[in-house]
Short mmCIF file of C-alpha atoms in Angstrom, two decimals:
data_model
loop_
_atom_site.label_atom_id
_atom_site.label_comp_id
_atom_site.label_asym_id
_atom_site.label_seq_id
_atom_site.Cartn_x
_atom_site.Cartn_y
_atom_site.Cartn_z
CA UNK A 1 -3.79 -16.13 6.67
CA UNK A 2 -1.97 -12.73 5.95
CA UNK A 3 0.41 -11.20 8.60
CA UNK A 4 0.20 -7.47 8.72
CA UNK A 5 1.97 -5.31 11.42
CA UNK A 6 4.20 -2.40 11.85
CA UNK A 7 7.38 -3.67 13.33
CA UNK A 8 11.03 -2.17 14.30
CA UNK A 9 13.40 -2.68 10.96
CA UNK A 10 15.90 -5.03 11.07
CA UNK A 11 19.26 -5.37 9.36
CA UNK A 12 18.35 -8.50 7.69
CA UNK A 13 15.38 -6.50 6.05
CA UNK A 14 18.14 -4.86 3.59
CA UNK A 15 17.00 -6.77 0.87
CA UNK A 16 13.55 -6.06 1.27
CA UNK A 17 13.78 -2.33 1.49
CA UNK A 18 16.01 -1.88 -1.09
CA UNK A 19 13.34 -3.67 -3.41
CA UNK A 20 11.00 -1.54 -2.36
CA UNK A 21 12.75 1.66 -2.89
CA UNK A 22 13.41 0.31 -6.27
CA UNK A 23 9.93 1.00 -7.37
CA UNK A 24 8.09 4.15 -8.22
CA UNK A 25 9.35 7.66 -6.74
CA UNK A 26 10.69 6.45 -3.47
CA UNK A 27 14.17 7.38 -4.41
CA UNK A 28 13.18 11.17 -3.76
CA UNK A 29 11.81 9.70 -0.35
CA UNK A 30 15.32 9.23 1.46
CA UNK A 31 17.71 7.37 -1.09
CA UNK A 32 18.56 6.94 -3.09
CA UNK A 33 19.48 3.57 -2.20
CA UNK A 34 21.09 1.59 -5.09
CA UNK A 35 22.83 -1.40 -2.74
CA UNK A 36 22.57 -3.59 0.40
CA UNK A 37 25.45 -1.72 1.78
CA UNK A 38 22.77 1.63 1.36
CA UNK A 39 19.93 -0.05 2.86
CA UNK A 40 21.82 -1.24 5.85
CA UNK A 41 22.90 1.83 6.67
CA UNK A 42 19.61 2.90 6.26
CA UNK A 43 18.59 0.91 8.87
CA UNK A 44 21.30 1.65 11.16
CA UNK A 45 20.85 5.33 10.61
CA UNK A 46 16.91 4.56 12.19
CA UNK A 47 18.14 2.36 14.65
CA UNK A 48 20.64 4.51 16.30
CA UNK A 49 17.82 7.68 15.76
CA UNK A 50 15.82 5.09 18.32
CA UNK A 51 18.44 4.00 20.49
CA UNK A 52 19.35 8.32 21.25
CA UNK A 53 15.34 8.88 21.50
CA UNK A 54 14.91 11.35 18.76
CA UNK A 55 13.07 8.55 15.71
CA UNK A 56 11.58 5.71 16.20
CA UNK A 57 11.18 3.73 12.29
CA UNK A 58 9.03 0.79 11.88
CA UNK A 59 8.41 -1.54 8.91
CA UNK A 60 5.29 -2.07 7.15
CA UNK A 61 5.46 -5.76 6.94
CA UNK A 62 3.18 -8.53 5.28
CA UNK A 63 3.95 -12.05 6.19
CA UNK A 64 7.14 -10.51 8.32
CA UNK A 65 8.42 -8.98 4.00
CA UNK A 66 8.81 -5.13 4.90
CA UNK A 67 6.80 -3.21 1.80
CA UNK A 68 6.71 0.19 3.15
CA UNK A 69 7.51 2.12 6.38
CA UNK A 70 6.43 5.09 8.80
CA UNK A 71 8.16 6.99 11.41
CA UNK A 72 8.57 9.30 13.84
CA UNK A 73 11.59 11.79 13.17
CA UNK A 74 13.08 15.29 14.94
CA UNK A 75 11.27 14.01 18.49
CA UNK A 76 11.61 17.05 20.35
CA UNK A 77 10.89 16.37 24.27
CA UNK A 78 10.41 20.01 25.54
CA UNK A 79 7.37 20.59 23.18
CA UNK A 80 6.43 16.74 23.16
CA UNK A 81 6.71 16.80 19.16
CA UNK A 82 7.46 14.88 16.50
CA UNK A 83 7.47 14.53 12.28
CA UNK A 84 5.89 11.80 11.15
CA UNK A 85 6.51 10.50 7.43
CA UNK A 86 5.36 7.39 5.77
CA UNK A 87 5.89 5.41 2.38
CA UNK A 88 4.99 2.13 0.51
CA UNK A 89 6.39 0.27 -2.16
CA UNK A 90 3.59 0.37 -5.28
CA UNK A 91 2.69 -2.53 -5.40
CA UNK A 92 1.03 -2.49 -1.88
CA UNK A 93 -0.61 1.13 -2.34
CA UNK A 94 -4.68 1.30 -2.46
CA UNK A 95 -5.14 -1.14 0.50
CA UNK A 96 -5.19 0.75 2.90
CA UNK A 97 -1.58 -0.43 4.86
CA UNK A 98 -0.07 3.65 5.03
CA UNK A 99 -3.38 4.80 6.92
CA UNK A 100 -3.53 1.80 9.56
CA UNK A 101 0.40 1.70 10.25
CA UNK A 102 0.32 5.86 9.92
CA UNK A 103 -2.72 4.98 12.93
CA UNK A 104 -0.83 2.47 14.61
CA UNK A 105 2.51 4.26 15.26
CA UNK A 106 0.61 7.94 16.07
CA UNK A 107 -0.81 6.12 18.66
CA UNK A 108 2.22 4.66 19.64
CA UNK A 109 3.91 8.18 20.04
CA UNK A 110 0.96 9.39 21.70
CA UNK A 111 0.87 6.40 24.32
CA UNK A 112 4.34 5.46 24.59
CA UNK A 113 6.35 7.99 24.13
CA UNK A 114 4.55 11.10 25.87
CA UNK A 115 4.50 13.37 22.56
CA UNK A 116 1.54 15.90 22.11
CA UNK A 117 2.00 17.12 18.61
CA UNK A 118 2.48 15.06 15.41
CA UNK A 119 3.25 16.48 12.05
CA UNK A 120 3.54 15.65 8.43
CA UNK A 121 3.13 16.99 4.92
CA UNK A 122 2.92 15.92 1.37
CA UNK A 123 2.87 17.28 -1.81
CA UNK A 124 0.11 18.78 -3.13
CA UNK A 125 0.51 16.87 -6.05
CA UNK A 126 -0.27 13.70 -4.15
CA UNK A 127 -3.91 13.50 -3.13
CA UNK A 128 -3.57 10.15 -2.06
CA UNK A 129 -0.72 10.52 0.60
CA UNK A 130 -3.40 13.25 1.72
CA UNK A 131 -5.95 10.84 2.17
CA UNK A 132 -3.45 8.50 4.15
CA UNK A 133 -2.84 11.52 6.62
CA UNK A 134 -6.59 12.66 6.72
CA UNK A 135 -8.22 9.06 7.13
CA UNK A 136 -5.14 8.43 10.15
CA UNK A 137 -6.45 11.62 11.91
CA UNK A 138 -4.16 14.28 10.67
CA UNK A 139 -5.98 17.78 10.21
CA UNK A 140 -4.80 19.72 7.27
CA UNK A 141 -3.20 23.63 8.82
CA UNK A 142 -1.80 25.24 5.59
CA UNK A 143 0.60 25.38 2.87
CA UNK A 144 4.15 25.70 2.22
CA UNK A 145 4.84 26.56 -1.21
CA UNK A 146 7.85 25.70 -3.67
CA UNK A 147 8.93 23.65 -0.23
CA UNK A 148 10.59 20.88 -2.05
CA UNK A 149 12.49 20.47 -5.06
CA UNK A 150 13.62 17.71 -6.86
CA UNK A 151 15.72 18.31 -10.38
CA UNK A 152 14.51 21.82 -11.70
CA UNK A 153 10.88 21.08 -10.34
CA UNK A 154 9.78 22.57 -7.10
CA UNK A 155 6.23 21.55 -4.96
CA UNK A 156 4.11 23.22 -2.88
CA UNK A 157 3.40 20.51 0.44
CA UNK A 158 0.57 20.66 2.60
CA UNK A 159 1.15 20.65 6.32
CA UNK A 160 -0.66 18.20 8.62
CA UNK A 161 -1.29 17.87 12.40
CA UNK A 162 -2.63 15.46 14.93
CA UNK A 163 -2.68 15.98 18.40
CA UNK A 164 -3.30 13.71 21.13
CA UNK A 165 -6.41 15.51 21.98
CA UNK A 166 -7.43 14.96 18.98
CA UNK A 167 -9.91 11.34 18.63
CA UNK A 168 -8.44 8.82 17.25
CA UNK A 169 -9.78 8.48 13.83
CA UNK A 170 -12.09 5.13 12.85
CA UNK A 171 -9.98 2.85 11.24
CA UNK A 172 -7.84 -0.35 12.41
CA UNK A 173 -4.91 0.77 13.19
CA UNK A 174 -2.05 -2.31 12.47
CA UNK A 175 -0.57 -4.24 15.18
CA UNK A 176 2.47 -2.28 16.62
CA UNK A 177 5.53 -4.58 17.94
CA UNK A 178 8.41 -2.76 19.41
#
C-alpha cells in the first residue's frame, strides 16, 4: 500500500528535491537548484523560516520520496496571514496530490497556527495550478498583470484567497505530520 502525506522536509531529502526540481519549469519556482549543496540549503532556508515562525514548508511525500511541496510563507501575526505556494515534480501531476496537501496544510494554518487569511496566485497561463487552488478552497479575487517575469516574458497571475470562515472544500485533504 501507497504512503501519501505532507510532512516537514528534511535534510536527507536533498536528493529527492533536487530530482524533482530537475523536471519541467520548477527552476522558475525557487531555484534554480543545480546541486545537493543547493537543495540543502533549500531546506535549511525553510527550516529556519519555521523555527522564527514566519514559513512553515512541508514535503509532498509518497512512500516517505518527497515529489512536490506546499507552504506557508510571509506569516504575518498582526493580520493572522499568510502566502501559500505549492509545486510537484511532473511526473506526479494529474492525481490529485497539490489539491489534498494544498487542503491539508490550509487547514493546518487555520487550526494550528491561528492565521485568518491565506493567499496564493498563479499564472494565468496555468489553468491547472488554478484548479489545485479552486478545488483546495481558494476563491479567485482578481488579477495582477505583467506580475512576473521570467527571461523577456512577463505573466499576468491570478490572486487567490481562503479564509478560515470559509468551508473547507470536499476533498481528502493528506495526512499532515509536523
Amino acid at each position: 500500500m501507497t504512503s501519501l502525506v505532507v510532512r516537514p522536509w528534511h535534510l536527507d531529502d536533498a536528493i529527492s528535491l533536487l530530482t524533482a526540481f530537475a523536471s519541467d519549469d520548477l527552476a522558475n519556482q525557487g531555484g534554480p537548484l543545480t546541486s545537493e549543496h543547493d537543495a540543502r540549503e533549500w531546506i535549511e532556508r525553510w527550516q529556519s523560516g519555521r523555527g522564527a515562525g514566519n514559513a512553515a514548508a512541508f514535503a509532498i511525500a509518497v512512500d516517505d520520496v518527497p515529489v512536490g511541496g506546499v507552504a506557508l510563507s510571509e506569516i504575518e501575526h498582526r493580520h493572522d496571514t499568510a502566502w501559500m505556494s505549492y509545486w510537484l515534480s511532473e511526473f506526479t501531476r494529474g492525481l490529485g496530490l497539490a489539491t489534498r496537501a494544498t487542503a491539508a496544510v490550509a487547514a493546518y494554518g487555520f487550526e494550528e497556527l491561528g492565521l485568518f487569511r491565506l493567499e496564493l496566485s498563479h499564472r494565468v497561463n496555468h489553468p491547472k495550478s488554478c484548479k489545485v487552488a479552486t478545488r483546495a478552497g481558494f476563491i479567485a479575487e482578481g488579477i495582477e498583470r505583467s506580475k512576473l517575469r521570467y527571461d523577456d516574458e512577463r505573466f499576468d497571475l491570478e490572486t487567490h484567497s481562503r479564509l478560515a470562515t470559509d468551508p473547507a472544500p470536499d476533498i481528502e485533504a493528506l495526512a499532515l505530520t509536523s
